PDB file of C-alpha atoms in Angstrom:
ATOM      1  CA  MET A   1      60.385  91.381  48.279  1.00  0.00           C
ATOM      2  CA  LYS A   2      63.510  92.396  46.631  1.00  0.00           C
ATOM      3  CA  TYR A   3      64.817  95.954  47.088  1.00  0.00           C
ATOM      4  CA  GLU A   4      65.920  97.881  44.178  1.00  0.00           C
ATOM      5  CA  LYS A   5      69.361  99.478  44.253  1.00  0.00           C
ATOM      6  CA  ASN A   6      69.418 103.243  44.508  1.00  0.00           C
ATOM      7  CA  ASN A   7      71.073 104.496  41.306  1.00  0.00           C
ATOM      8  CA  ARG A   8      70.170 108.162  41.537  1.00  0.00           C
ATOM      9  CA  ILE A   9      73.411 110.526  41.176  1.00  0.00           C
ATOM     10  CA  ARG A  10      74.214 112.189  44.200  1.00  0.00           C
ATOM     11  CA  PRO A  11      76.020 115.691  43.635  1.00  0.00           C
ATOM     12  CA  ILE A  12      79.298 115.967  45.006  1.00  0.00           C
ATOM     13  CA  GLN A  13      79.789 118.085  48.403  1.00  0.00           C
ATOM     14  CA  GLU A  14      82.237 120.458  48.315  1.00  0.00           C
ATOM     15  CA  LYS A  15      84.428 120.128  51.593  1.00  0.00           C
ATOM     16  CA  LYS A  16      83.795 123.054  54.059  1.00  0.00           C
ATOM     17  CA  THR A  17      87.386 124.891  54.948  1.00  0.00           C
ATOM     18  CA  VAL A  18      87.754 125.932  58.431  1.00  0.00           C
ATOM     19  CA  SER A  19      88.847 129.527  59.186  1.00  0.00           C
ATOM     20  CA  PRO A  20      92.283 129.371  60.884  1.00  0.00           C
ATOM     21  CA  GLU A  21      90.219 131.672  63.652  1.00  0.00           C
ATOM     22  CA  ALA A  22      88.135 128.728  64.380  1.00  0.00           C
ATOM     23  CA  LYS A  23      90.754 126.345  64.606  1.00  0.00           C
ATOM     24  CA  LYS A  24      92.575 128.505  66.885  1.00  0.00           C
ATOM     25  CA  ARG A  25      89.430 129.178  69.014  1.00  0.00           C
ATOM     26  CA  ALA A  26      88.476 125.263  69.252  1.00  0.00           C
ATOM     27  CA  ILE A  27      92.160 124.448  70.404  1.00  0.00           C
ATOM     28  CA  LEU A  28      91.695 127.276  73.052  1.00  0.00           C
ATOM     29  CA  LEU A  29      88.561 125.858  74.124  1.00  0.00           C
ATOM     30  CA  ALA A  30      89.865 122.251  74.300  1.00  0.00           C
ATOM     31  CA  ALA A  31      92.925 123.342  76.267  1.00  0.00           C
ATOM     32  CA  ASN A  32      90.650 125.111  78.787  1.00  0.00           C
ATOM     33  CA  VAL A  33      88.212 122.047  79.034  1.00  0.00           C
ATOM     34  CA  ILE A  34      91.247 119.756  79.971  1.00  0.00           C
ATOM     35  CA  THR A  35      93.090 122.554  82.206  1.00  0.00           C
ATOM     36  CA  PHE A  36      89.993 123.557  84.062  1.00  0.00           C
ATOM     37  CA  THR A  37      88.600 119.812  84.480  1.00  0.00           C
ATOM     38  CA  VAL A  38      92.107 118.827  85.775  1.00  0.00           C
ATOM     39  CA  ILE A  39      92.231 121.266  88.257  1.00  0.00           C
ATOM     40  CA  TYR A  40      88.926 120.871  89.684  1.00  0.00           C
ATOM     41  CA  PHE A  41      89.160 116.893  89.902  1.00  0.00           C
ATOM     42  CA  ALA A  42      92.815 117.454  91.581  1.00  0.00           C
ATOM     43  CA  ALA A  43      91.322 119.741  94.015  1.00  0.00           C
ATOM     44  CA  VAL A  44      88.374 117.914  94.965  1.00  0.00           C
ATOM     45  CA  ASN A  45      90.247 114.627  95.174  1.00  0.00           C
ATOM     46  CA  LEU A  46      92.983 116.002  97.312  1.00  0.00           C
ATOM     47  CA  ASN A  47      92.276 115.864 100.912  1.00  0.00           C
ATOM     48  CA  VAL A  48      93.827 119.295 102.063  1.00  0.00           C
ATOM     49  CA  LEU A  49      92.446 121.173 104.840  1.00  0.00           C
ATOM     50  CA  VAL A  50      92.025 124.884 103.985  1.00  0.00           C
ATOM     51  CA  VAL A  51      90.597 126.085 107.517  1.00  0.00           C
ATOM     52  CA  HIS A  52      90.527 123.934 110.722  1.00  0.00           C
ATOM     53  CA  PRO A  53      87.360 123.054 112.492  1.00  0.00           C
ATOM     54  CA  ARG A  54      88.011 125.056 115.491  1.00  0.00           C
ATOM     55  CA  VAL A  55      87.305 128.402 113.362  1.00  0.00           C
ATOM     56  CA  PHE A  56      83.872 127.662 111.925  1.00  0.00           C
ATOM     57  CA  GLY A  57      82.876 124.478 114.014  1.00  0.00           C
ATOM     58  CA  PHE A  58      83.527 122.219 110.767  1.00  0.00           C
ATOM     59  CA  PRO A  59      86.540 121.635 108.352  1.00  0.00           C
ATOM     60  CA  ILE A  60      86.661 123.590 105.219  1.00  0.00           C
ATOM     61  CA  PHE A  61      88.518 121.445 102.391  1.00  0.00           C
ATOM     62  CA  LEU A  62      90.361 122.570  99.217  1.00  0.00           C
ATOM     63  CA  ALA A  63      87.216 120.673  97.407  1.00  0.00           C
ATOM     64  CA  HIS A  64      84.859 123.228  99.054  1.00  0.00           C
ATOM     65  CA  VAL A  65      86.545 126.415  97.782  1.00  0.00           C
ATOM     66  CA  VAL A  66      87.098 125.292  94.515  1.00  0.00           C
ATOM     67  CA  MET A  67      83.710 124.107  94.116  1.00  0.00           C
ATOM     68  CA  THR A  68      82.499 127.122  95.324  1.00  0.00           C
ATOM     69  CA  LEU A  69      84.944 129.323  93.091  1.00  0.00           C
ATOM     70  CA  TYR A  70      83.686 127.292  90.014  1.00  0.00           C
ATOM     71  CA  TRP A  71      80.115 127.845  90.504  1.00  0.00           C
ATOM     72  CA  ILE A  72      80.710 131.388  91.381  1.00  0.00           C
ATOM     73  CA  ALA A  73      82.899 132.229  88.330  1.00  0.00           C
ATOM     74  CA  LEU A  74      80.234 130.215  86.174  1.00  0.00           C
ATOM     75  CA  ALA A  75      77.197 132.235  87.246  1.00  0.00           C
ATOM     76  CA  VAL A  76      79.266 135.599  86.985  1.00  0.00           C
ATOM     77  CA  PHE A  77      80.360 134.850  83.318  1.00  0.00           C
ATOM     78  CA  LEU A  78      76.843 133.472  82.483  1.00  0.00           C
ATOM     79  CA  VAL A  79      74.870 136.430  83.588  1.00  0.00           C
ATOM     80  CA  VAL A  80      77.443 138.793  82.255  1.00  0.00           C
ATOM     81  CA  TYR A  81      77.417 136.963  78.815  1.00  0.00           C
ATOM     82  CA  VAL A  82      73.618 137.235  78.786  1.00  0.00           C
ATOM     83  CA  ILE A  83      73.467 141.076  79.714  1.00  0.00           C
ATOM     84  CA  TYR A  84      76.060 141.981  77.218  1.00  0.00           C
ATOM     85  CA  ASN A  85      74.265 140.352  74.480  1.00  0.00           C
ATOM     86  CA  ARG A  86      71.135 142.012  75.713  1.00  0.00           C
ATOM     87  CA  ALA A  87      69.361 138.536  76.329  1.00  0.00           C
ATOM     88  CA  PHE A  88      69.838 137.652  72.615  1.00  0.00           C
ATOM     89  CA  SER A  89      67.143 139.932  71.917  1.00  0.00           C
ATOM     90  CA  ARG A  90      68.710 141.249  68.678  1.00  0.00           C
ATOM     91  CA  LYS A  91      69.825 137.892  67.458  1.00  0.00           C
ATOM     92  CA  GLY A  92      67.968 137.184  63.978  1.00  0.00           C
ATOM     93  CA  ILE A  93      66.543 140.672  63.586  1.00  0.00           C
ATOM     94  CA  THR A  94      66.542 142.019  59.960  1.00  0.00           C
ATOM     95  CA  ILE A  95      66.281 145.763  58.959  1.00  0.00           C
ATOM     96  CA  GLU A  96      62.924 144.907  57.343  1.00  0.00           C
ATOM     97  CA  MET A  97      61.359 143.913  61.194  1.00  0.00           C
ATOM     98  CA  LEU A  98      62.258 147.184  62.376  1.00  0.00           C
ATOM     99  CA  PRO A  99      59.665 150.143  62.742  1.00  0.00           C
ATOM    100  CA  ASP A 100      59.162 152.162  59.794  1.00  0.00           C
ATOM    101  CA  THR A 101      59.507 155.230  61.908  1.00  0.00           C
ATOM    102  CA  TRP A 102      63.200 154.574  62.180  1.00  0.00           C
ATOM    103  CA  THR A 103      65.861 155.858  59.708  1.00  0.00           C
ATOM    104  CA  ALA A 104      67.940 153.391  57.552  1.00  0.00           C
ATOM    105  CA  GLU A 105      70.770 154.608  59.628  1.00  0.00           C
ATOM    106  CA  GLN A 106      69.152 153.468  62.870  1.00  0.00           C
ATOM    107  CA  LYS A 107      68.080 150.365  61.560  1.00  0.00           C
ATOM    108  CA  THR A 108      71.454 149.477  60.322  1.00  0.00           C
ATOM    109  CA  GLU A 109      73.192 150.450  63.352  1.00  0.00           C
ATOM    110  CA  PHE A 110      70.561 148.532  65.411  1.00  0.00           C
ATOM    111  CA  VAL A 111      71.307 145.260  63.656  1.00  0.00           C
ATOM    112  CA  GLU A 112      75.221 145.647  63.255  1.00  0.00           C
ATOM    113  CA  ASP A 113      75.102 146.276  66.993  1.00  0.00           C
ATOM    114  CA  GLY A 114      73.876 143.135  67.810  1.00  0.00           C
ATOM    115  CA  GLN A 115      76.031 140.927  65.426  1.00  0.00           C
ATOM    116  CA  ARG A 116      79.219 143.029  66.797  1.00  0.00           C
ATOM    117  CA  ARG A 117      77.997 142.162  70.706  1.00  0.00           C
ATOM    118  CA  LEU A 118      77.514 138.221  69.741  1.00  0.00           C
ATOM    119  CA  GLU A 119      80.963 138.421  67.777  1.00  0.00           C
ATOM    120  CA  SER A 120      82.863 140.244  70.656  1.00  0.00           C
ATOM    121  CA  SER A 121      81.371 137.864  73.269  1.00  0.00           C
ATOM    122  CA  LYS A 122      82.678 134.638  71.850  1.00  0.00           C
ATOM    123  CA  TRP A 123      85.472 134.548  74.024  1.00  0.00           C
ATOM    124  CA  MET A 124      83.321 134.178  76.984  1.00  0.00           C
ATOM    125  CA  LEU A 125      82.091 130.800  75.570  1.00  0.00           C
ATOM    126  CA  SER A 126      85.678 129.569  76.117  1.00  0.00           C
ATOM    127  CA  VAL A 127      85.596 130.322  79.852  1.00  0.00           C
ATOM    128  CA  ILE A 128      81.919 129.299  80.416  1.00  0.00           C
ATOM    129  CA  ILE A 129      82.147 125.713  78.591  1.00  0.00           C
ATOM    130  CA  PRO A 130      85.057 124.777  80.510  1.00  0.00           C
ATOM    131  CA  LEU A 131      83.703 125.802  83.793  1.00  0.00           C
ATOM    132  CA  LEU A 132      80.640 123.751  83.018  1.00  0.00           C
ATOM    133  CA  VAL A 133      81.861 120.578  81.875  1.00  0.00           C
ATOM    134  CA  PRO A 134      83.895 119.784  85.190  1.00  0.00           C
ATOM    135  CA  ILE A 135      80.842 120.651  86.966  1.00  0.00           C
ATOM    136  CA  MET A 136      78.602 118.351  84.906  1.00  0.00           C
ATOM    137  CA  LEU A 137      81.148 115.396  84.989  1.00  0.00           C
ATOM    138  CA  ASP A 138      81.174 115.764  88.787  1.00  0.00           C
ATOM    139  CA  ALA A 139      77.269 115.895  88.985  1.00  0.00           C
ATOM    140  CA  ILE A 140      77.069 112.921  86.431  1.00  0.00           C
ATOM    141  CA  TYR A 141      79.722 111.049  88.910  1.00  0.00           C
ATOM    142  CA  LEU A 142      77.978 111.884  92.018  1.00  0.00           C
ATOM    143  CA  PHE A 143      74.290 111.166  91.134  1.00  0.00           C
ATOM    144  CA  THR A 144      74.796 107.978  88.326  1.00  0.00           C
ATOM    145  CA  TRP A 145      77.855 106.345  89.794  1.00  0.00           C
ATOM    146  CA  PRO A 146      76.182 104.810  92.726  1.00  0.00           C
ATOM    147  CA  MET A 147      73.627 103.502  90.565  1.00  0.00           C
ATOM    148  CA  ILE A 148      76.020 101.927  88.013  1.00  0.00           C
ATOM    149  CA  SER A 149      77.880 100.474  90.840  1.00  0.00           C
ATOM    150  CA  ASN A 150      75.005  98.962  92.460  1.00  0.00           C
ATOM    151  CA  LEU A 151      74.105  97.173  89.242  1.00  0.00           C
ATOM    152  CA  PHE A 152      77.429  94.896  89.120  1.00  0.00           C
ATOM    153  CA  SER A 153      77.701  94.631  93.009  1.00  0.00           C
ATOM    154  CA  LEU A 154      77.267  91.148  93.962  1.00  0.00           C
ATOM    155  CA  ASN A 155      74.985  91.944  97.142  1.00  0.00           C
TER     156      ASN A 155
END
């Protein structure tokens, strides 16, 4: 069976322009991801002793300190982001969805507050994502690398 060529006319798609603010935010995000990842893996791969074993009975290396700081910072930023945005309970709410007992002024203030909070907290994502990337890469390396290396071993 022979297929016919699809000859329908396709509409010309307009190129979407990216705002300078979005470009700046993307560059900042990429720079933060690279910086945080390099710092994380450099600290993890350095064999620097921070606290001698005589103090706690076991050694504490720079890797332990950096990993702990990344996890704590990630947890703090995530909790602050969710709390500041009020658990995203105002996202997608329109004026028509609000109670009729409210005045129009209260309704618009409620909706605008939710949008303002989402906009003003975008900067936190430029810290949350770069903190998350090296942790995820480290987890992938720790949990999948042994399986991958076993696939190619000759033992």
